[in-house]
Short mmCIF file of C-alpha atoms and ligand atoms in Angstrom, two decimals:
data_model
loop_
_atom_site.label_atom_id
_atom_site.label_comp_id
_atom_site.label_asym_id
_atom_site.label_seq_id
_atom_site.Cartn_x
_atom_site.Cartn_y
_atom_site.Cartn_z
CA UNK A 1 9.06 28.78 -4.12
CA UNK A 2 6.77 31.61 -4.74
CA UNK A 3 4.68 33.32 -2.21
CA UNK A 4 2.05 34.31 -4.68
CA UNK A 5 0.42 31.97 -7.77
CA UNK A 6 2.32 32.85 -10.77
CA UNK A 7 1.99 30.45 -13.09
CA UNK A 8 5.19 28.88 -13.65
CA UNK A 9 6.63 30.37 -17.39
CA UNK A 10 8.07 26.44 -17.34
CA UNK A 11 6.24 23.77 -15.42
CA UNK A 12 8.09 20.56 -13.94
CA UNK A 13 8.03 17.52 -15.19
CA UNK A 14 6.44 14.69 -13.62
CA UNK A 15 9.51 13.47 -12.08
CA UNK A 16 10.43 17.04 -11.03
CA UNK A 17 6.74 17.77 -9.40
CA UNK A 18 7.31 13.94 -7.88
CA UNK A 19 11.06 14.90 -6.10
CA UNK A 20 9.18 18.26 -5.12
CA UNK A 21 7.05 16.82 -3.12
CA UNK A 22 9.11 14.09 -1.79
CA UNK A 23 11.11 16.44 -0.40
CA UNK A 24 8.44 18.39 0.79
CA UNK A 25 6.38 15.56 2.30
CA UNK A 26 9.46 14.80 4.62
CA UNK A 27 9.85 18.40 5.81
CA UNK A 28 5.86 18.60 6.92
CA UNK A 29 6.02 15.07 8.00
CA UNK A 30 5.95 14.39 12.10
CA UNK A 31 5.57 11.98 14.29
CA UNK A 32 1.82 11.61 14.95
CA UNK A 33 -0.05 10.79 18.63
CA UNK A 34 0.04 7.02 19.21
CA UNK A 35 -2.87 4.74 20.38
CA UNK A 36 -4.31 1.29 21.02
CA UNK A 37 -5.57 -0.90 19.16
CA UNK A 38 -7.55 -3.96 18.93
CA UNK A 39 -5.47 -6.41 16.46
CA UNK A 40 -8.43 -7.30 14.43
CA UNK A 41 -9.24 -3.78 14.23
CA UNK A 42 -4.84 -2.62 13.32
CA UNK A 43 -5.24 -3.30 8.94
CA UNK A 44 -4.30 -0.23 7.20
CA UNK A 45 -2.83 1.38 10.08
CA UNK A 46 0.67 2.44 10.77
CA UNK A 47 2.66 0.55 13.96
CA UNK A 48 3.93 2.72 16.12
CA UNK A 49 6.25 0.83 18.09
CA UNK A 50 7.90 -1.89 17.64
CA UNK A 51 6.24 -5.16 17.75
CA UNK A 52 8.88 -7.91 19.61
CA UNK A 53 9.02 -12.12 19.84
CA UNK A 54 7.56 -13.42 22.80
CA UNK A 55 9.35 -15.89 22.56
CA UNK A 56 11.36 -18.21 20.13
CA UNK A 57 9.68 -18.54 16.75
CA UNK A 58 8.90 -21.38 16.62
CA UNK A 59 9.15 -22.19 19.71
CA UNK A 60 10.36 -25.59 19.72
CA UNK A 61 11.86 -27.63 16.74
CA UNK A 62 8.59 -27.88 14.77
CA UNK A 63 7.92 -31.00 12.15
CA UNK A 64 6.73 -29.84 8.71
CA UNK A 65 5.17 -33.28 7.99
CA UNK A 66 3.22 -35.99 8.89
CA UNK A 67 6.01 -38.97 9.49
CA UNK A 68 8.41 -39.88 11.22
CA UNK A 69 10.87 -37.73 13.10
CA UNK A 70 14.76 -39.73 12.89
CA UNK A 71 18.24 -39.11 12.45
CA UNK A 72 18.87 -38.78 8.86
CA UNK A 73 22.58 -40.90 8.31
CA UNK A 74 20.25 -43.89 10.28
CA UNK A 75 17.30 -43.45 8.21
CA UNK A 76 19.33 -43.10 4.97
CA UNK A 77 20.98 -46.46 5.32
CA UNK A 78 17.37 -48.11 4.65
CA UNK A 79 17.47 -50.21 7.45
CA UNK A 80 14.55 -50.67 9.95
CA UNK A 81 13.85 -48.01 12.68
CA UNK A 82 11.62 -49.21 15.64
CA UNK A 83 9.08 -46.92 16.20
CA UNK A 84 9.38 -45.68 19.87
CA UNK A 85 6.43 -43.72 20.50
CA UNK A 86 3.72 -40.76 18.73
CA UNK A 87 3.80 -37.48 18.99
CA UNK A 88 0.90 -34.82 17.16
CA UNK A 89 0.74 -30.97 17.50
CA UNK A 90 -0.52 -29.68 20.97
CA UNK A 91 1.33 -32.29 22.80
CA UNK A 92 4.48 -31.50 24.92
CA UNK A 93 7.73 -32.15 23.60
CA UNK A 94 8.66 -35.75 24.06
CA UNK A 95 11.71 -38.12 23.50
CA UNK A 96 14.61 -38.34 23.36
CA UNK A 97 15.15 -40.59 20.80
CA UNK A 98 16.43 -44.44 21.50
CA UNK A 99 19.21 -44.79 18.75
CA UNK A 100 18.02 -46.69 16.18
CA UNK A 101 14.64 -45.78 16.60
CA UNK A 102 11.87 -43.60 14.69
CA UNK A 103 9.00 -41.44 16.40
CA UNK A 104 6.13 -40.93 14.56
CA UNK A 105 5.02 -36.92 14.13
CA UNK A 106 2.45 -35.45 12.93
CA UNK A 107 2.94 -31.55 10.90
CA UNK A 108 3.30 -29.02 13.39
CA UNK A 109 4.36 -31.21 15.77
CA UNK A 110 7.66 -30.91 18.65
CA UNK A 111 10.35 -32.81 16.80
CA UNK A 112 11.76 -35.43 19.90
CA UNK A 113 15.26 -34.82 21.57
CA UNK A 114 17.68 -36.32 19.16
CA UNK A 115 16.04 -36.75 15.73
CA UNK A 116 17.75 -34.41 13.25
CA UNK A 117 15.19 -35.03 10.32
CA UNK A 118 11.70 -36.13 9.66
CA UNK A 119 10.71 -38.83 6.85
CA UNK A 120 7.82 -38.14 5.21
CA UNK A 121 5.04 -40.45 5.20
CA UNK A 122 5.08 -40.96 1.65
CA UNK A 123 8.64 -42.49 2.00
CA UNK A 124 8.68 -44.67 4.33
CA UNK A 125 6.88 -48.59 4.64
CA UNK A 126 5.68 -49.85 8.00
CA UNK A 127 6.63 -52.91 9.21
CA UNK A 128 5.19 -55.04 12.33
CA UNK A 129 2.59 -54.72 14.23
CA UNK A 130 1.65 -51.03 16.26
CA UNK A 131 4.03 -49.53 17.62
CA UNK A 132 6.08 -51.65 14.50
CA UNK A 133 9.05 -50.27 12.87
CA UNK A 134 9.43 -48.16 9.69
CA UNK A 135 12.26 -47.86 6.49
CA UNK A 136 13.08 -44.92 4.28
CA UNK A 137 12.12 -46.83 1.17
CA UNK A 138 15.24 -46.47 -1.23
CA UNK A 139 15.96 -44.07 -2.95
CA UNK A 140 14.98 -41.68 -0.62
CA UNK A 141 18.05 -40.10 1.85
CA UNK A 142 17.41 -37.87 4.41
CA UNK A 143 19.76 -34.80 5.30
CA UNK A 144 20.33 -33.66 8.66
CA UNK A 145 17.35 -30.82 9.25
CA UNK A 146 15.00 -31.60 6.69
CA UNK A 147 11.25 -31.30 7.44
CA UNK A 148 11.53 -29.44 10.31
CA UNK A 149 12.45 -25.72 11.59
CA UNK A 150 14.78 -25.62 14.46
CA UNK A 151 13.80 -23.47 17.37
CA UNK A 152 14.53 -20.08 16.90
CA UNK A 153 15.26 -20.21 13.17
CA UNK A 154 12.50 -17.56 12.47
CA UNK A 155 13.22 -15.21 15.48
CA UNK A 156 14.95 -15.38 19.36
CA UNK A 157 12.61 -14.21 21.48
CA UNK A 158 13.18 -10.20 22.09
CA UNK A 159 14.08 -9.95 18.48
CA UNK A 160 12.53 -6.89 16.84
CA UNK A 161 9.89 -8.75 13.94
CA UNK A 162 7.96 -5.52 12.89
CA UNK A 163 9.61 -1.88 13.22
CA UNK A 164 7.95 0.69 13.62
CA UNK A 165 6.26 3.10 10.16
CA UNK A 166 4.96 -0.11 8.69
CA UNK A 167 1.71 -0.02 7.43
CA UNK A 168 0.16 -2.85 8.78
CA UNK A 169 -1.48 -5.98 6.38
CA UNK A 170 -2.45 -9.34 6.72
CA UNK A 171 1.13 -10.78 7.12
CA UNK A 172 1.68 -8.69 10.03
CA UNK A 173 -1.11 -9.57 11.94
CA UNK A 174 -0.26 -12.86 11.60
CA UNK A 175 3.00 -12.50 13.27
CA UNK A 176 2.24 -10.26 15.61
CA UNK A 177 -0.85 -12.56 17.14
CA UNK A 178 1.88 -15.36 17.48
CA UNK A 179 3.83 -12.87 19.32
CA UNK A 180 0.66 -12.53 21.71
CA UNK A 181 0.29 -8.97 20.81
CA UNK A 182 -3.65 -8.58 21.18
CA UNK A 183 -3.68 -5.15 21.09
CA UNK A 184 -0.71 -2.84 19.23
CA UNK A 185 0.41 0.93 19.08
CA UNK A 186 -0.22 2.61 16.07
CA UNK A 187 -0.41 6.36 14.88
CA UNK A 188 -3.17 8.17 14.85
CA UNK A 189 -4.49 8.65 11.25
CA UNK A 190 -3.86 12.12 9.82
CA UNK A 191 -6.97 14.07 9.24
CA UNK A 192 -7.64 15.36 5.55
CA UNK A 193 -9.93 17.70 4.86
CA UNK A 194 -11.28 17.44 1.38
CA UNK A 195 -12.91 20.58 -0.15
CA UNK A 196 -15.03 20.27 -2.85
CA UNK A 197 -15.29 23.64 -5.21
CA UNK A 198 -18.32 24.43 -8.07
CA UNK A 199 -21.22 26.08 -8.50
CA UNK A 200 -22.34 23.29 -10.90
CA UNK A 201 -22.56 20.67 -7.70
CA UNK A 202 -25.43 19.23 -5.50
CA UNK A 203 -24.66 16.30 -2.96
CA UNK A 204 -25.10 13.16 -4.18
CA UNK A 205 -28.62 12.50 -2.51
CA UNK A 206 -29.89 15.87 -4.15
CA UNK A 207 -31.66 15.89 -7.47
CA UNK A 208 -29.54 18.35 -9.79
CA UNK A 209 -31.15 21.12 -11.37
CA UNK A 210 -30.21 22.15 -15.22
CA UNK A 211 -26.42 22.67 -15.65
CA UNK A 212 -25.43 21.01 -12.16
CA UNK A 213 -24.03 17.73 -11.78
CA UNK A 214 -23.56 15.46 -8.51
CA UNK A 215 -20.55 16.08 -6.26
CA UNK A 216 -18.33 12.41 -7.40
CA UNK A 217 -15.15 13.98 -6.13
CA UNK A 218 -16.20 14.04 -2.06
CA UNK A 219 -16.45 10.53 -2.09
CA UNK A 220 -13.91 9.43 -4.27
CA UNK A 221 -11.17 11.21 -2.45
CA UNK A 222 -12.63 10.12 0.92
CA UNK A 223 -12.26 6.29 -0.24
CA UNK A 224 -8.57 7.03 -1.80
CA UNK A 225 -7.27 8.83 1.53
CA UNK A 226 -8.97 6.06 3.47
CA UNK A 227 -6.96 3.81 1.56
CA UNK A 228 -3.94 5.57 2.12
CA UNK A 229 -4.22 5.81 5.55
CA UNK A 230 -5.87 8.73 6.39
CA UNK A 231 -8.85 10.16 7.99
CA UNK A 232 -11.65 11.23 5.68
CA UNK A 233 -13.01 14.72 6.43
CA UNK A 234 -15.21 16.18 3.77
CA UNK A 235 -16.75 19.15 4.04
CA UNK A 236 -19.48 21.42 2.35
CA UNK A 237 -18.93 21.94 -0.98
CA UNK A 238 -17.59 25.71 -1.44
CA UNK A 239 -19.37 27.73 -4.73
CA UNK A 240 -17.12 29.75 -7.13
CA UNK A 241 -17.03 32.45 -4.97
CA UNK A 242 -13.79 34.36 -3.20
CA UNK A 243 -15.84 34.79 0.58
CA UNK A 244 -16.58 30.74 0.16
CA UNK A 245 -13.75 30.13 -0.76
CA UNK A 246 -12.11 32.11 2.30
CA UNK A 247 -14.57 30.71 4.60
CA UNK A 248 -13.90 27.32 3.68
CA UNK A 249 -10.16 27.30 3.76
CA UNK A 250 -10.32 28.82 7.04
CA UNK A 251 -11.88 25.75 8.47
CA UNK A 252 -10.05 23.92 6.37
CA UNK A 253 -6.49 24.19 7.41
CA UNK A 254 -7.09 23.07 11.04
CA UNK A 255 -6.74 19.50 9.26
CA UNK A 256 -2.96 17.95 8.93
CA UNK A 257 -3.58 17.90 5.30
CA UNK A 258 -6.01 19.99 2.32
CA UNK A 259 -7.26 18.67 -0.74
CA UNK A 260 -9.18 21.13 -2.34
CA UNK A 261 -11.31 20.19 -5.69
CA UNK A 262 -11.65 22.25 -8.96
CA UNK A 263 -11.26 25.74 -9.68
CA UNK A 264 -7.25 25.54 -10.36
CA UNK A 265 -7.65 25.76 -13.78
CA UNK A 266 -7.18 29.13 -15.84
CA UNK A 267 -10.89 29.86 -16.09
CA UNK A 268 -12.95 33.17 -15.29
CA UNK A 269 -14.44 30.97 -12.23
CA UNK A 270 -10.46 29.14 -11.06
CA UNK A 271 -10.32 31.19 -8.33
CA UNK A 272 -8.67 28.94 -5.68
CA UNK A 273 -5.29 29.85 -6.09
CA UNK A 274 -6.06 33.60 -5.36
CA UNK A 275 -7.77 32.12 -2.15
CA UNK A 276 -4.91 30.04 -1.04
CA UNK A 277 -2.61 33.09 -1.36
CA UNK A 278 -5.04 35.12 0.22
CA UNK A 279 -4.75 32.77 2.79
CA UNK A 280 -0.69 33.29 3.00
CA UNK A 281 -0.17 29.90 1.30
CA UNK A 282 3.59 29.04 -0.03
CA UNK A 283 3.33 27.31 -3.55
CA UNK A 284 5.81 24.59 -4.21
CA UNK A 285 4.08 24.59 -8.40
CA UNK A 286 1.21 25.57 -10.16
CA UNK A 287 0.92 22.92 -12.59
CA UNK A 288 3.12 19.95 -13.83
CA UNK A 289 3.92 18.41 -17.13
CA UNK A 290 1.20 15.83 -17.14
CA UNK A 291 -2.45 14.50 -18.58
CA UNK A 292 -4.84 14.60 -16.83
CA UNK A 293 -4.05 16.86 -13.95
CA UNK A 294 -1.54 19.70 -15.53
CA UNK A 295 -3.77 22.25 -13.35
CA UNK A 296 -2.72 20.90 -9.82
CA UNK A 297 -1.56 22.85 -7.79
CA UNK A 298 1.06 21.93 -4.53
CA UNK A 299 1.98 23.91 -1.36
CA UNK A 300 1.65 24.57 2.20
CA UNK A 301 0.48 26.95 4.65
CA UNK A 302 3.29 27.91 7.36
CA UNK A 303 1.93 28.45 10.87
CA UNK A 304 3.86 31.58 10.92
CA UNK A 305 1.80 32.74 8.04
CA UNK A 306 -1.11 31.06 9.96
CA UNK A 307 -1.89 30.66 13.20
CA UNK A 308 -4.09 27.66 12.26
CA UNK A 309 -2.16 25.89 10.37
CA UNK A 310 0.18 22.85 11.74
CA UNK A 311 3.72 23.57 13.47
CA UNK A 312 5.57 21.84 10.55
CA UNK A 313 2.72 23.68 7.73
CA UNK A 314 0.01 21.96 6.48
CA UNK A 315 0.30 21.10 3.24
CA UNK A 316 -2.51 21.26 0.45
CA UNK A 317 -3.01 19.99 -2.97
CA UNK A 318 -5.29 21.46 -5.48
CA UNK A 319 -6.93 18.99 -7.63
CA UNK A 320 -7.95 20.01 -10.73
CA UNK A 321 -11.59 18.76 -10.92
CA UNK A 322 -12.18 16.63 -13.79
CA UNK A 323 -12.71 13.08 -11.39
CA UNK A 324 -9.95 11.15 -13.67
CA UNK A 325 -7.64 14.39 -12.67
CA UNK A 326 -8.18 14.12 -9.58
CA UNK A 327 -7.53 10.48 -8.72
CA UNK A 328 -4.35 10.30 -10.68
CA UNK A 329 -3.22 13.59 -9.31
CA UNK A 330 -3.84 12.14 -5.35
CA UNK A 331 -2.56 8.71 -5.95
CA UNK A 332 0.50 10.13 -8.10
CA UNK A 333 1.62 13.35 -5.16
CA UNK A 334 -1.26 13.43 -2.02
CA UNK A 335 0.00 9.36 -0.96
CA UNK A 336 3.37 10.75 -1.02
CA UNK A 337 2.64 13.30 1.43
CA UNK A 338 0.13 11.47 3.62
CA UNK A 339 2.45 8.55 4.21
CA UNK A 340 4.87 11.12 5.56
CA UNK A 341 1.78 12.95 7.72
CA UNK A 342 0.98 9.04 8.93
CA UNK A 343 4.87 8.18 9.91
CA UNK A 344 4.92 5.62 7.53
CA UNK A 345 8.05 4.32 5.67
CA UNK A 346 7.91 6.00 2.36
CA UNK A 347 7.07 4.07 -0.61
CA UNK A 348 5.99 6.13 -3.23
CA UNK A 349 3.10 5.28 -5.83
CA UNK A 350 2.94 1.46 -6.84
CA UNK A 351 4.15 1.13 -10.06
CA UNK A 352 4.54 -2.12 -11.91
CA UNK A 353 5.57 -3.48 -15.11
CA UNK A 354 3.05 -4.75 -17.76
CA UNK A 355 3.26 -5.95 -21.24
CA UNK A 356 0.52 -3.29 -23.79
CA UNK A 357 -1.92 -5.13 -25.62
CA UNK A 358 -2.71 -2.43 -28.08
CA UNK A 359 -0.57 0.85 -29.79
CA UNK A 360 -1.00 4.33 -27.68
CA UNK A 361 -0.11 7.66 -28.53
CA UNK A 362 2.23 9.93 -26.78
CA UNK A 363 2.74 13.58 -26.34
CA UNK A 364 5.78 15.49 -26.67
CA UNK A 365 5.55 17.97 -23.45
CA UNK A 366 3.62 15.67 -21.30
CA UNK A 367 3.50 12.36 -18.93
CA UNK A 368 -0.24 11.02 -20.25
CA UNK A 369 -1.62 8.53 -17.17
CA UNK A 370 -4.31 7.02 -19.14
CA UNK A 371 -7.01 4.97 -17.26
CA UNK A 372 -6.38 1.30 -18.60
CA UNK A 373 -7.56 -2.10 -17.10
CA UNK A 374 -4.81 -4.40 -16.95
CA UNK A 375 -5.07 -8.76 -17.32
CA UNK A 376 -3.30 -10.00 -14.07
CA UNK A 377 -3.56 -13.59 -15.38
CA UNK A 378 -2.38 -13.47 -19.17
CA UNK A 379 -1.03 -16.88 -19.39
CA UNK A 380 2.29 -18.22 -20.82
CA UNK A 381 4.37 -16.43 -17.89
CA UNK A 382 4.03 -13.51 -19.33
CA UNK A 383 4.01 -10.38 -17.84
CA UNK A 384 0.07 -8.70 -16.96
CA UNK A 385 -1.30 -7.45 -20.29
CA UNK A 386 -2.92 -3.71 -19.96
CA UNK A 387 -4.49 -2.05 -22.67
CA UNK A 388 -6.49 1.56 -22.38
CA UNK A 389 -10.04 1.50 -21.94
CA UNK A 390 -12.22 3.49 -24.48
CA UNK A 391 -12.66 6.94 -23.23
CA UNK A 392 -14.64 10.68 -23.44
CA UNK A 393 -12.02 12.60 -21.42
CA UNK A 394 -10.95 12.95 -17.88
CA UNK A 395 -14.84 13.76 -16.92
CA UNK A 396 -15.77 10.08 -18.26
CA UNK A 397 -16.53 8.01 -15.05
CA UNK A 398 -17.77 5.17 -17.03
CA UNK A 399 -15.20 4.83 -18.68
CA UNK A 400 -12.77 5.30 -15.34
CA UNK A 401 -15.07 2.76 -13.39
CA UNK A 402 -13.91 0.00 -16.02
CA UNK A 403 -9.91 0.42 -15.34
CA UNK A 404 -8.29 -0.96 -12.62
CA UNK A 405 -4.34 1.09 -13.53
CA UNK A 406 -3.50 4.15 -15.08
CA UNK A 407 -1.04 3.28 -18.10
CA UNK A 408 2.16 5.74 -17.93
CA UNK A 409 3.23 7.24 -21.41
CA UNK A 410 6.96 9.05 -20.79
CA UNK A 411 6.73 12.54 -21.83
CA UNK A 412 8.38 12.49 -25.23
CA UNK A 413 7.41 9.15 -26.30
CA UNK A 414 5.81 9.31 -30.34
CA UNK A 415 4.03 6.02 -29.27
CA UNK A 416 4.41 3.01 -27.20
CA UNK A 417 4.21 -0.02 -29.50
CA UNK A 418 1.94 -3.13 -29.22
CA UNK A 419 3.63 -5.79 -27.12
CA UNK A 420 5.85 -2.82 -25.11
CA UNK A 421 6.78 -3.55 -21.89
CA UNK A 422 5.22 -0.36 -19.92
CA UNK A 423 5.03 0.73 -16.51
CA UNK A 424 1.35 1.21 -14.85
CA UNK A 425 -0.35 2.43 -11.86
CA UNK A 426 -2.44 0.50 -9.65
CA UNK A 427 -5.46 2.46 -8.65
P1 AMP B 1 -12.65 22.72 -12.69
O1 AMP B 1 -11.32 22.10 -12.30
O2 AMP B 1 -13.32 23.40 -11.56
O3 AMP B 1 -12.49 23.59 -13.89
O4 AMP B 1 -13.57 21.52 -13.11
C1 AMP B 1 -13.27 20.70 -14.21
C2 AMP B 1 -14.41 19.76 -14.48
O5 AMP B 1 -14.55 18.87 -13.37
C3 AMP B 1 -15.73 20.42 -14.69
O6 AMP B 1 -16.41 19.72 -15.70
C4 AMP B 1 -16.42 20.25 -13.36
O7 AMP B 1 -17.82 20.25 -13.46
C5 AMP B 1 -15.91 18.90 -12.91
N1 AMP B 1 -15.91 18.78 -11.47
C6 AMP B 1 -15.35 19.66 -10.61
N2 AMP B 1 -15.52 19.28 -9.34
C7 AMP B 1 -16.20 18.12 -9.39
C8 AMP B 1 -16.68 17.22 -8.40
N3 AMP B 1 -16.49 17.47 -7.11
N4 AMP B 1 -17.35 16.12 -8.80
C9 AMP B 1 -17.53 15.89 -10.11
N5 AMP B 1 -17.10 16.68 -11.09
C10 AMP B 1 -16.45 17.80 -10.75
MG1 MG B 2 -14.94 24.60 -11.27
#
């Protein structure tokens, strides 16, 4: 760790730069300020407590079919069952069962006192008239337990069904409204600024003059932190100048986390690193070995260094600015760090494996992340087939808008064959 942006003689690797910051991302991690909320309003956010059964789940021995609820060695020897009452979901448990006897149940059901097993529908004939009897048509059998869940089999009540750090989807508010939990604790979402650098940007509602181009970054970065669970704070764009530079970091580091745009790069007009360190920044690396984003830059400011920065440091991470740089570089190191900042359970990036429709290139001193679109739905069982979409660069946004992964070539890899099985990641 260097105190003042040298350019590293040798740069990490992308698995080095990754570790770095996993370690790093657990030092400035904490345990943010809790609060309430609504259930329907708790996707995307991180529980904060635990959320706890209510109660057995289920609650009572549920049927998983319309039928008839029995004990299975009487039902199995084919012989008729008298049907000794009805039972369908919402009604209080009934029974117990007369012995040689059937109940008939409907899905969802209380499975009567006594029946081990439910027949399905479909495998039984009625006999008689109403209430009539029933058979397990041969060669059906019943075991003990099938078509139904005894009480409890899910969860006793008081178990622990959600821990804490989880970042909360549809599955868990599922459980946690049958658990009666209207409202639940989560963490407050960490607050990341996002500074925008360039003299060649106007806001995206402003009509560029010659040479300038519309700020994309902002709100790109401000929909990926959003979907990583933090709070979205953008502010002005800062021009390629040291005192808006200072200015704008100064503000800056009052959020838990800084991602700062362009200007890492070696040009006359990079000068963000000299502001950082102006700014008594620590810098974990100055550049990685990968394409697009071999600029970025990763560090933190210590609150001893600066008296507005956060007690653990707030960390920063300076994009390089090409927009295709910039989203791998945040979905590849800034999740890392801002699941830690959220108290989430750490994850890392989502990788998956994928089958490559088409031959791509490697390079021997970098991990290429090239923007691909990859075929969930390829048929035959195979795996999802990705190929790379056509491309001008790391400043093509047409291009980018028509991927849905970024295809991982290993540093060192010649070329990754046709029909490969390759690892991608879901943007
Ligand atoms: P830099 O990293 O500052 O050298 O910028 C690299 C490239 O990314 C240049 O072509 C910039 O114009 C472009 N760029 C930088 N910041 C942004 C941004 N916020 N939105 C769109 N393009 C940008
Ligand atoms: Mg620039």
């Amino acid at each position: 760790m260097s105190a003042a942006p040298v350019r590293s003689a040798s740069l990490p690797s992308y698995d080095e730069a990754s570790s770095i910051v996993a370690e790093r991302a657990v030092e400035v991690g904490r345990r943010p300020a809790a609060e309430r909320v609504d259930l329907g309003e708790a996707v995307g956010r991180v529980l904060a407590e635990p959320v706890r059964a209510d109660r057995d789940q289920p609650p009572f021995p549920r049927s998983t079919r319309d039928g008839f609820a029995c004990r299975a060695a009487e039902a199995s020897q084919h012989k008729s069952l008298i049907v000794a009452g009805s039972i369908h979901a919402g009604q209080p448990p009934a029974g117990p069962l007369p012995e040689k006897a059937a109940w008939e149940i409907m899905t969802g059901a209380p499975v009567p006192a006594g029946a081990d097993a439910v027949a399905m529908l479909e495998h039984v004939e009625r006999a008689g008239k109403v209430p009539g009897k029933i058979r397990l048509l041969p060669p059906h059998v019943l075991e003990p337990g099938e078509n139904l869940v005894p009480q409890g089999a899910e969860a006793r009540a008081g178990d622990e069904v959600l821990p804490t750090g989880i970042r909360i989807g549809a599955q868990h508010i599922a459980l946690a409204a049958a658990c009666g939990c209207a409202v639940v604790r989560v963490f407050q979402r960490p607050r990341v600024a996002i500074l925008t650098t360039g003299d060649e940007l106007v806001p995206v509602g402003a009509e560029p003059g010659p040479g300038q181009i519309r700020n994309s970054n902002g709100g790109m970065l401000a929909a990926l932190v959003a979907q990583a669970g933090g709070q979205p704070w953008i502010l002005p764009t800062a021009a390629d100048t040291d005192r808006d530079l200072d200015e704008a970091l100064g503000q800056a580091v009052a959020a838990d986390m800084l991602l700062i745009t362009g200007g890492v790069s070696a040009g006359k007009f990079d000068l963000v690193e000299p502001a950082l360190a102006r700014m008594g920044a620590r810098f974990h690396f100055t550049g990685v070995r990968i394409q697009p984003g071999k600029p970025l830059v990763f560090g933190h400011f210590a609150e001893s260094k600066h008296p507005g920065a956060q007690k653990r440091g707030t960390p920063f991470l300076g994009l390089p600015g090409n927009p295709i740089s910039s989203a791998a570089t945040f979905l590849l190191f800034g999740t890392q760090v801002l699941a830690s900042l959220a108290g989430s359970r750490p994850s890392g990036p989502p990788f998956v494996l994928a089958r490559l429709a088409k031959e791509v290139k490697g390079k021997p001193n970098l991990t290429r992340f090239v923007p691909s679109y990859c075929k969930f739905n390829p048929g035959g069982g195979d795996l999802p087939e990705v190929r790379t979409v056509p491309s001008q660069g790391s400043g093509d946004l047409v291009s980018f808008a028509r991927s849905n992964c970024f295809l991982v070539v290993p540093e060192g890899t010649d070329r990754l064959k046709a029909g490969a099985t390759v690892r991608i990641l879901l943007v």
